[in-house]
Amino acid sequence: MINKKSLTEQIYNLLKQKILNKDLKLGEKLNTRQIAEENEISLMPVRDALRQLSNEELVENKPRVGFFVKSFSEPEINDILEVRKMYELYCLKNYFSQIDREKIAELKEKISRSNNRLFTDYDNQLHQTIVDAAGNSYLSERYAELINYYKMLFNYLKDKRSEISRQEHLKLIDAILANNCQIAAKTLFKHLNTVDIKENIDLDSSST
């Protein structure tokens, strides 16, 4: 049940989490009336929330058709992965000394013993920590928006790389803690470069 205070904001947060957690699939049509009825509210805050999500490009507003969870073509996914690589490698190489070593050390312990669900959270925290080292709020905000897309796609990654990914993250952390920028950059590049669309992302499962 939705609290009657800040209805638009609550519906926005509810739908955003459902999108990022794959409760709503890529390309799925969003039934505004059903959402309103399920939460016992009027249509207006639902539509306002969907417009806000549309402004963030997590939802597509198709005139005279309705609202849909954003879907991605293979070229779009490749573009997202390429830009992500540019952000992270730039920050790692140019702000290596500013990376928060204490937080990185804490993440190493968490990543080592986390289950798959928590590993995803710690994974995101590690990469965000590298970008935040730049101390550039605009860059960090743009990266966070990009990562929302990646989170949507990550839900379609096949599980076969999960343990390999964990070991790649631990190797990256060890290189940072050892103050070896060259090895850290090489490890990060290899890690980001292993996400192959045809091999690791099940696009068919995201279609409606």
Coordinates of N, CA and C in Angstrom, one line a residue:
M1 N 0.9 -1.2 0.0 CA 0.0 0.0 0.0 C 0.9 1.2 0.0
I2 N 0.6 2.2 -0.9 CA 1.3 3.4 -1.0 C 0.8 4.5 0.0
N3 N 1.8 5.0 0.8 CA 1.4 6.1 1.7 C 0.9 7.3 0.8
K4 N -0.1 8.1 1.4 CA -0.7 9.1 0.6 C 0.2 10.4 0.5
K5 N 1.4 10.4 1.2 CA 2.3 11.5 1.1 C 3.2 11.3 -0.1
S6 N 3.4 12.4 -0.9 CA 4.4 12.3 -2.0 C 4.1 11.1 -2.9
L7 N 2.9 11.0 -3.4 CA 2.5 9.8 -4.2 C 3.4 9.7 -5.4
T8 N 3.6 10.8 -6.1 CA 4.4 10.6 -7.4 C 5.8 10.1 -7.1
E9 N 6.4 10.7 -6.1 CA 7.8 10.2 -5.7 C 7.8 8.8 -5.3
Q10 N 6.8 8.3 -4.6 CA 6.8 6.9 -4.1 C 6.5 6.0 -5.3
I11 N 5.6 6.4 -6.2 CA 5.4 5.5 -7.4 C 6.6 5.5 -8.2
Y12 N 7.3 6.6 -8.4 CA 8.5 6.7 -9.2 C 9.5 5.8 -8.6
N13 N 9.8 5.8 -7.3 CA 10.8 4.9 -6.6 C 10.4 3.5 -6.8
L14 N 9.1 3.2 -6.6 CA 8.6 1.8 -6.7 C 8.9 1.2 -8.1
L15 N 8.5 2.0 -9.1 CA 8.6 1.5 -10.5 C 10.1 1.5 -10.9
K16 N 10.9 2.4 -10.4 CA 12.3 2.4 -10.8 C 13.0 1.2 -10.2
Q17 N 12.7 0.8 -9.0 CA 13.3 -0.4 -8.4 C 12.8 -1.6 -9.1
K18 N 11.6 -1.7 -9.5 CA 11.0 -2.8 -10.3 C 11.7 -3.0 -11.6
I19 N 12.0 -1.8 -12.2 CA 12.7 -1.9 -13.5 C 14.2 -2.4 -13.3
L20 N 14.9 -1.8 -12.4 CA 16.3 -2.2 -12.1 C 16.4 -3.6 -11.6
N21 N 15.4 -4.1 -10.9 CA 15.5 -5.4 -10.4 C 14.9 -6.5 -11.3
K22 N 14.4 -6.1 -12.5 CA 13.9 -7.0 -13.5 C 12.5 -7.5 -13.1
D23 N 11.8 -6.9 -12.2 CA 10.4 -7.3 -11.9 C 9.6 -6.8 -13.1
L24 N 10.1 -5.8 -13.8 CA 9.4 -5.3 -15.0 C 10.5 -5.6 -16.1
K25 N 10.1 -6.3 -17.2 CA 11.1 -6.6 -18.2 C 11.3 -5.5 -19.2
L26 N 12.5 -5.6 -19.9 CA 12.8 -4.6 -20.9 C 11.7 -4.7 -22.0
G27 N 11.2 -3.5 -22.4 CA 10.2 -3.4 -23.4 C 8.8 -3.7 -23.0
E28 N 8.6 -4.0 -21.7 CA 7.2 -4.4 -21.2 C 6.3 -3.1 -21.1
K29 N 5.1 -3.3 -21.5 CA 4.1 -2.1 -21.4 C 3.7 -2.0 -20.0
L30 N 3.6 -0.7 -19.6 CA 3.2 -0.4 -18.2 C 1.8 0.1 -18.2
N31 N 1.0 -0.7 -17.5 CA -0.5 -0.4 -17.4 C -0.8 0.6 -16.3
T32 N -1.0 1.9 -16.7 CA -1.1 2.9 -15.7 C -2.4 2.7 -14.8
R33 N -3.4 2.2 -15.4 CA -4.7 2.0 -14.6 C -4.4 0.8 -13.6
Q34 N -3.7 -0.2 -14.1 CA -3.5 -1.3 -13.1 C -2.6 -0.9 -12.0
I35 N -1.6 -0.1 -12.3 CA -0.6 0.4 -11.3 C -1.4 1.2 -10.2
A36 N -2.3 2.1 -10.7 CA -3.1 3.0 -9.9 C -4.0 2.1 -9.0
E37 N -4.7 1.1 -9.6 CA -5.6 0.3 -8.8 C -4.9 -0.5 -7.8
E38 N -3.7 -1.1 -8.1 CA -3.0 -1.9 -7.2 C -2.6 -1.1 -5.9
N39 N -2.3 0.2 -6.1 CA -1.8 1.0 -5.0 C -2.9 1.9 -4.5
E40 N -4.2 1.8 -5.0 CA -5.3 2.5 -4.5 C -5.1 4.0 -4.6
I41 N -4.7 4.5 -5.7 CA -4.5 5.9 -6.0 C -5.0 6.3 -7.3
S42 N -5.0 7.6 -7.6 CA -5.6 8.0 -8.9 C -4.5 7.9 -10.0
L43 N -4.9 8.1 -11.2 CA -4.0 7.9 -12.4 C -2.9 9.0 -12.4
M44 N -3.3 10.2 -12.0 CA -2.4 11.3 -12.2 C -0.9 11.1 -11.6
P45 N -0.8 10.7 -10.3 CA 0.6 10.5 -9.8 C 1.3 9.4 -10.5
V46 N 0.6 8.4 -11.0 CA 1.2 7.3 -11.8 C 1.8 7.9 -13.1
R47 N 1.0 8.6 -13.8 CA 1.4 9.2 -15.1 C 2.6 10.2 -14.8
D48 N 2.5 11.0 -13.7 CA 3.6 11.9 -13.4 C 4.9 11.1 -13.2
A49 N 4.8 10.0 -12.4 CA 6.0 9.2 -12.1 C 6.5 8.6 -13.4
L50 N 5.7 8.2 -14.3 CA 6.1 7.6 -15.6 C 6.8 8.6 -16.5
R51 N 6.3 9.8 -16.4 CA 6.9 10.9 -17.2 C 8.3 11.2 -16.7
Q52 N 8.4 11.2 -15.3 CA 9.7 11.4 -14.7 C 10.7 10.3 -15.2
L53 N 10.3 9.1 -15.2 CA 11.1 8.0 -15.6 C 11.4 8.1 -17.1
S54 N 10.5 8.6 -17.8 CA 10.7 8.8 -19.2 C 11.8 9.9 -19.5
N55 N 11.8 10.9 -18.6 CA 12.8 12.0 -18.7 C 14.2 11.4 -18.4
E56 N 14.2 10.4 -17.6 CA 15.5 9.7 -17.3 C 15.8 8.6 -18.3
E57 N 14.9 8.4 -19.2 CA 15.1 7.4 -20.3 C 15.2 6.0 -19.8
L58 N 14.5 5.8 -18.7 CA 14.3 4.4 -18.2 C 13.0 3.8 -18.7
V59 N 12.1 4.7 -19.1 CA 10.8 4.4 -19.7 C 10.6 5.1 -21.0
E60 N 10.0 4.5 -22.0 CA 9.7 5.1 -23.2 C 8.2 5.5 -23.3
N61 N 8.0 6.7 -23.7 CA 6.6 7.2 -23.8 C 6.2 7.3 -25.3
K62 N 5.4 6.3 -25.7 CA 5.0 6.3 -27.1 C 3.7 6.9 -27.3
P63 N 3.6 8.0 -28.0 CA 2.3 8.8 -28.2 C 1.2 7.9 -28.7
R64 N 0.0 8.0 -28.0 CA -1.2 7.2 -28.4 C -1.1 5.7 -28.2
V65 N 0.1 5.3 -27.6 CA 0.2 3.9 -27.4 C 0.4 3.6 -25.9
G66 N 1.3 4.3 -25.2 CA 1.5 4.2 -23.8 C 2.9 4.2 -23.4
F67 N 3.2 3.8 -22.1 CA 4.5 3.8 -21.5 C 5.1 2.4 -21.6
F68 N 6.3 2.3 -21.9 CA 7.0 1.0 -21.9 C 8.4 1.1 -21.2
V69 N 8.8 0.0 -20.5 CA 10.1 -0.1 -20.0 C 11.1 0.0 -21.2
K70 N 12.1 0.8 -21.0 CA 13.1 1.0 -22.1 C 13.6 -0.4 -22.6
S71 N 13.8 -0.5 -23.9 CA 14.4 -1.7 -24.5 C 15.7 -1.2 -25.2
F72 N 16.6 -2.2 -25.5 CA 17.9 -1.8 -26.1 C 18.1 -2.7 -27.3
S73 N 18.7 -2.0 -28.3 CA 19.2 -2.8 -29.5 C 20.6 -3.2 -29.2
E74 N 21.1 -4.1 -29.9 CA 22.5 -4.6 -29.7 C 23.5 -3.4 -29.9
P75 N 23.3 -2.6 -30.9 CA 24.3 -1.4 -31.0 C 24.2 -0.5 -29.8
E76 N 23.0 -0.3 -29.3 CA 22.9 0.6 -28.1 C 23.6 0.0 -26.9
I77 N 23.5 -1.3 -26.8 CA 24.2 -2.0 -25.6 C 25.7 -1.8 -25.8
N78 N 26.2 -2.0 -27.0 CA 27.6 -1.9 -27.2 C 28.1 -0.4 -26.9
D79 N 27.2 0.5 -27.3 CA 27.6 1.9 -27.0 C 27.6 2.2 -25.5
I80 N 26.7 1.6 -24.7 CA 26.7 1.8 -23.3 C 27.9 1.2 -22.7
L81 N 28.3 0.0 -23.1 CA 29.5 -0.7 -22.6 C 30.8 0.1 -22.9
E82 N 30.8 0.6 -24.1 CA 32.0 1.4 -24.5 C 32.1 2.7 -23.7
V83 N 31.0 3.4 -23.5 CA 31.1 4.6 -22.7 C 31.4 4.3 -21.2
R84 N 30.9 3.2 -20.7 CA 31.2 2.8 -19.3 C 32.8 2.6 -19.2
K85 N 33.3 1.9 -20.2 CA 34.8 1.7 -20.2 C 35.6 3.0 -20.2
M86 N 35.1 3.9 -21.0 CA 35.8 5.2 -21.1 C 35.8 5.9 -19.8
Y87 N 34.6 6.0 -19.1 CA 34.5 6.6 -17.8 C 35.5 6.0 -16.8
E88 N 35.4 4.7 -16.7 CA 36.1 4.0 -15.6 C 37.6 4.0 -15.8
L89 N 38.1 3.8 -17.0 CA 39.5 3.7 -17.3 C 40.1 5.1 -17.1
Y90 N 39.4 6.1 -17.6 CA 39.8 7.5 -17.5 C 40.0 7.9 -16.0
C91 N 39.1 7.6 -15.2 CA 39.1 7.9 -13.7 C 40.2 7.1 -13.0
L92 N 40.3 5.8 -13.4 CA 41.4 5.0 -12.8 C 42.8 5.5 -13.1
K93 N 43.0 5.8 -14.3 CA 44.4 6.2 -14.7 C 44.7 7.6 -14.2
N94 N 43.7 8.5 -14.2 CA 44.0 9.9 -13.9 C 43.8 10.3 -12.5
Y95 N 43.1 9.5 -11.7 CA 42.9 9.8 -10.3 C 43.2 8.6 -9.4
F96 N 44.1 7.8 -9.8 CA 44.5 6.5 -9.1 C 44.8 6.8 -7.7
S97 N 45.6 7.8 -7.4 CA 46.0 8.1 -6.0 C 44.9 8.5 -5.1
Q98 N 43.8 9.0 -5.7 CA 42.7 9.5 -4.9 C 41.6 8.5 -4.6
I99 N 41.8 7.3 -5.2 CA 40.8 6.2 -4.9 C 40.8 5.9 -3.4
D100 N 39.6 5.8 -2.8 CA 39.5 5.5 -1.4 C 39.9 4.1 -1.1
R101 N 41.2 4.0 -0.6 CA 41.7 2.7 -0.3 C 41.0 2.0 0.9
E102 N 40.5 2.8 1.8 CA 39.8 2.2 3.0 C 38.5 1.5 2.5
K103 N 37.8 2.2 1.6 CA 36.5 1.6 1.1 C 36.8 0.4 0.2
I104 N 37.9 0.5 -0.6 CA 38.3 -0.6 -1.4 C 38.6 -1.8 -0.6
A105 N 39.3 -1.7 0.5 CA 39.7 -2.8 1.4 C 38.4 -3.4 2.0
E106 N 37.5 -2.6 2.4 CA 36.2 -3.1 2.9 C 35.4 -3.9 1.9
L107 N 35.5 -3.4 0.6 CA 34.8 -4.1 -0.5 C 35.4 -5.4 -0.8
K108 N 36.7 -5.5 -0.6 CA 37.4 -6.8 -0.9 C 36.9 -7.9 0.0
E109 N 36.7 -7.5 1.3 CA 36.2 -8.5 2.3 C 34.8 -8.9 1.9
K110 N 34.0 -7.9 1.6 CA 32.6 -8.2 1.3 C 32.4 -9.0 0.0
I111 N 33.2 -8.6 -1.0 CA 33.1 -9.4 -2.3 C 33.6 -10.8 -2.1
S112 N 34.6 -11.0 -1.3 CA 35.1 -12.4 -1.1 C 34.1 -13.3 -0.6
R113 N 33.2 -12.9 0.3 CA 32.3 -13.8 1.0 C 30.8 -13.5 0.7
S114 N 30.5 -12.7 -0.3 CA 29.1 -12.4 -0.6 C 28.4 -13.4 -1.5
N115 N 27.1 -13.5 -1.3 CA 26.3 -14.3 -2.3 C 26.1 -13.5 -3.6
N116 N 25.5 -14.1 -4.6 CA 25.4 -13.5 -5.9 C 24.7 -12.1 -5.8
R117 N 23.6 -12.1 -5.0 CA 22.8 -10.9 -5.0 C 23.6 -9.7 -4.4
L118 N 24.2 -10.0 -3.3 CA 25.0 -8.9 -2.6 C 26.3 -8.6 -3.4
F119 N 26.8 -9.6 -4.1 CA 28.0 -9.4 -5.0 C 27.7 -8.3 -6.0
T120 N 26.5 -8.3 -6.6 CA 26.1 -7.3 -7.6 C 26.2 -5.9 -7.0
D121 N 25.7 -5.8 -5.7 CA 25.7 -4.5 -5.0 C 27.1 -4.0 -4.8
Y122 N 28.0 -4.9 -4.3 CA 29.4 -4.6 -4.0 C 30.1 -4.3 -5.3
D123 N 29.8 -5.0 -6.4 CA 30.4 -4.8 -7.7 C 30.1 -3.3 -8.1
N124 N 28.9 -2.9 -8.0 CA 28.5 -1.5 -8.4 C 29.2 -0.5 -7.5
Q125 N 29.4 -0.8 -6.2 CA 30.0 0.1 -5.3 C 31.5 0.3 -5.7
L126 N 32.1 -0.8 -6.1 CA 33.6 -0.8 -6.4 C 33.8 0.1 -7.7
H127 N 33.0 -0.1 -8.7 CA 33.2 0.7 -9.9 C 32.8 2.2 -9.7
Q128 N 31.8 2.4 -8.8 CA 31.4 3.8 -8.5 C 32.5 4.5 -7.7
T129 N 33.2 3.7 -6.8 CA 34.3 4.3 -6.0 C 35.4 4.8 -6.9
I130 N 35.7 4.0 -8.0 CA 36.8 4.4 -8.9 C 36.4 5.7 -9.6
V131 N 35.2 5.8 -10.1 CA 34.7 7.0 -10.8 C 34.7 8.2 -9.8
D132 N 34.2 8.0 -8.6 CA 34.1 9.1 -7.6 C 35.5 9.6 -7.2
A133 N 36.5 8.9 -7.5 CA 37.9 9.4 -7.1 C 38.2 10.7 -7.9
A134 N 37.5 10.9 -9.0 CA 37.8 12.1 -9.8 C 37.3 13.4 -9.0
G135 N 36.4 13.2 -8.0 CA 35.9 14.3 -7.3 C 35.1 15.3 -8.1
N136 N 34.5 14.8 -9.2 CA 33.8 15.6 -10.2 C 32.3 15.1 -10.1
S137 N 31.5 16.0 -9.5 CA 30.1 15.6 -9.2 C 29.3 15.4 -10.5
Y138 N 29.6 16.2 -11.5 CA 28.9 16.1 -12.8 C 29.3 14.7 -13.5
L139 N 30.5 14.4 -13.4 CA 31.0 13.1 -14.0 C 30.3 11.9 -13.3
S140 N 30.3 12.0 -11.9 CA 29.7 10.9 -11.1 C 28.2 10.8 -11.4
E141 N 27.5 11.9 -11.6 CA 26.1 11.9 -11.8 C 25.8 11.3 -13.2
R142 N 26.6 11.7 -14.2 CA 26.4 11.1 -15.5 C 26.7 9.6 -15.6
Y143 N 27.7 9.2 -14.8 CA 28.1 7.8 -14.7 C 27.0 7.0 -14.1
A144 N 26.4 7.6 -13.0 CA 25.3 6.9 -12.3 C 24.1 6.7 -13.2
E145 N 23.8 7.6 -14.1 CA 22.7 7.5 -15.0 C 23.0 6.4 -16.0
L146 N 24.3 6.3 -16.5 CA 24.7 5.3 -17.4 C 24.6 3.9 -16.7
I147 N 25.0 3.8 -15.5 CA 24.9 2.5 -14.7 C 23.5 2.1 -14.5
N148 N 22.5 3.0 -14.5 CA 21.1 2.5 -14.4 C 20.8 1.6 -15.6
Y149 N 21.3 2.0 -16.8 CA 21.1 1.2 -18.0 C 21.8 -0.1 -17.8
Y150 N 23.0 -0.1 -17.3 CA 23.8 -1.3 -17.2 C 23.1 -2.2 -16.2
K151 N 22.5 -1.7 -15.1 CA 21.8 -2.5 -14.1 C 20.6 -3.2 -14.8
M152 N 20.0 -2.5 -15.7 CA 18.8 -3.1 -16.4 C 19.3 -4.3 -17.3
L153 N 20.5 -4.1 -17.9 CA 21.0 -5.1 -18.8 C 21.7 -6.3 -18.0
F154 N 22.2 -5.9 -16.9 CA 22.9 -6.9 -16.0 C 22.0 -8.1 -15.6
N155 N 20.7 -7.8 -15.5 CA 19.8 -8.8 -15.1 C 19.6 -9.9 -16.2
Y156 N 20.1 -9.6 -17.4 CA 20.0 -10.5 -18.5 C 21.4 -11.2 -18.8
L157 N 22.4 -10.9 -18.0 CA 23.7 -11.5 -18.1 C 23.5 -13.0 -17.6
K158 N 24.1 -13.9 -18.4 CA 24.1 -15.3 -18.0 C 25.0 -15.5 -16.8
D159 N 24.7 -16.5 -16.0 CA 25.4 -16.7 -14.7 C 26.8 -17.3 -14.9
K160 N 27.2 -17.7 -16.2 CA 28.4 -18.5 -16.3 C 29.7 -17.7 -16.0
R161 N 29.6 -16.4 -15.9 CA 30.8 -15.6 -15.6 C 30.8 -15.1 -14.2
S162 N 29.9 -15.5 -13.4 CA 29.8 -14.9 -12.1 C 31.0 -15.1 -11.2
E163 N 31.5 -16.3 -11.1 CA 32.7 -16.6 -10.3 C 34.0 -15.9 -10.9
I164 N 34.1 -16.0 -12.3 CA 35.2 -15.4 -13.0 C 35.2 -13.9 -12.7
S165 N 34.0 -13.3 -12.7 CA 33.9 -11.8 -12.4 C 34.3 -11.5 -11.0
R166 N 33.9 -12.3 -10.1 CA 34.3 -12.1 -8.7 C 35.9 -12.1 -8.6
Q167 N 36.5 -13.0 -9.2 CA 38.0 -13.1 -9.1 C 38.6 -11.9 -9.9
E168 N 38.0 -11.4 -10.9 CA 38.5 -10.2 -11.6 C 38.4 -9.0 -10.7
H169 N 37.3 -8.9 -10.0 CA 37.2 -7.8 -9.1 C 38.2 -7.8 -7.9
L170 N 38.5 -9.0 -7.4 CA 39.5 -9.2 -6.3 C 40.9 -8.8 -6.8
K171 N 41.2 -9.2 -8.1 CA 42.5 -8.9 -8.7 C 42.6 -7.4 -8.8
L172 N 41.5 -6.8 -9.3 CA 41.5 -5.3 -9.4 C 41.8 -4.6 -8.1
I173 N 41.1 -5.1 -7.1 CA 41.2 -4.5 -5.7 C 42.7 -4.7 -5.2
D174 N 43.2 -5.9 -5.4 CA 44.6 -6.1 -5.0 C 45.6 -5.2 -5.6
A175 N 45.4 -4.9 -6.9 CA 46.3 -4.0 -7.7 C 46.2 -2.6 -7.1
I176 N 45.0 -2.2 -6.8 CA 44.8 -0.8 -6.3 C 45.4 -0.7 -4.9
L177 N 45.2 -1.7 -4.1 CA 45.8 -1.6 -2.7 C 47.3 -1.7 -2.8
A178 N 47.8 -2.4 -3.8 CA 49.3 -2.5 -4.0 C 49.9 -1.2 -4.7
N179 N 49.0 -0.3 -5.0 CA 49.4 0.9 -5.7 C 50.0 0.7 -7.1
N180 N 49.5 -0.4 -7.7 CA 50.0 -0.7 -9.1 C 49.0 -0.3 -10.1
C181 N 49.1 0.9 -10.6 CA 48.1 1.5 -11.5 C 48.1 0.7 -12.8
Q182 N 49.3 0.3 -13.3 CA 49.4 -0.4 -14.6 C 48.6 -1.7 -14.5
I183 N 48.8 -2.5 -13.5 CA 48.1 -3.8 -13.4 C 46.6 -3.5 -13.2
A184 N 46.3 -2.5 -12.4 CA 44.8 -2.2 -12.1 C 44.1 -1.8 -13.4
A185 N 44.8 -1.0 -14.2 CA 44.2 -0.6 -15.5 C 44.0 -1.7 -16.5
K186 N 45.1 -2.6 -16.5 CA 45.0 -3.8 -17.4 C 43.9 -4.7 -16.9
T187 N 43.7 -4.9 -15.6 CA 42.7 -5.8 -15.1 C 41.3 -5.2 -15.4
L188 N 41.2 -3.9 -15.1 CA 39.9 -3.3 -15.4 C 39.5 -3.4 -16.8
F189 N 40.4 -3.1 -17.7 CA 40.1 -3.1 -19.1 C 39.7 -4.5 -19.6
K190 N 40.4 -5.5 -19.1 CA 40.1 -6.9 -19.4 C 38.7 -7.3 -18.9
H191 N 38.4 -6.9 -17.7 CA 37.1 -7.2 -17.1 C 36.0 -6.5 -17.9
L192 N 36.1 -5.3 -18.2 CA 35.0 -4.6 -18.9 C 34.9 -5.1 -20.3
N193 N 36.0 -5.6 -20.9 CA 36.0 -6.0 -22.3 C 35.5 -7.4 -22.5
T194 N 35.3 -8.1 -21.4 CA 34.8 -9.5 -21.5 C 33.3 -9.6 -21.6
V195 N 32.6 -8.5 -21.5 CA 31.1 -8.5 -21.6 C 30.8 -8.5 -23.1
D196 N 30.6 -9.7 -23.6 CA 30.2 -9.8 -25.1 C 28.7 -10.0 -25.2
I197 N 28.1 -9.2 -26.0 CA 26.7 -9.2 -26.2 C 26.1 -10.6 -26.5
K198 N 26.7 -11.1 -27.6 CA 26.1 -12.4 -28.1 C 26.4 -13.5 -27.1
E199 N 27.5 -13.5 -26.4 CA 27.9 -14.6 -25.5 C 27.3 -14.4 -24.1
N200 N 27.1 -13.2 -23.6 CA 26.8 -13.0 -22.2 C 25.5 -12.3 -21.9
I201 N 24.8 -11.8 -22.9 CA 23.5 -11.1 -22.6 C 22.5 -11.8 -23.4
D202 N 21.5 -12.3 -22.7 CA 20.4 -13.0 -23.4 C 19.3 -12.0 -23.8
L203 N 19.5 -11.5 -25.0 CA 18.6 -10.4 -25.5 C 17.2 -11.0 -25.8
D204 N 17.1 -12.3 -26.1 CA 15.8 -12.8 -26.3 C 14.9 -12.8 -25.1
S205 N 15.5 -12.9 -23.9 CA 14.7 -12.9 -22.7 C 14.1 -11.5 -22.3
S206 N 14.7 -10.5 -23.0 CA 14.2 -9.1 -22.7 C 13.1 -8.7 -23.7
S207 N 12.8 -9.5 -24.6 CA 11.8 -9.0 -25.6 C 10.4 -9.4 -25.1
T208 N 9.4 -8.6 -25.6 CA 8.0 -8.8 -25.2 C 7.3 -9.7 -26.2

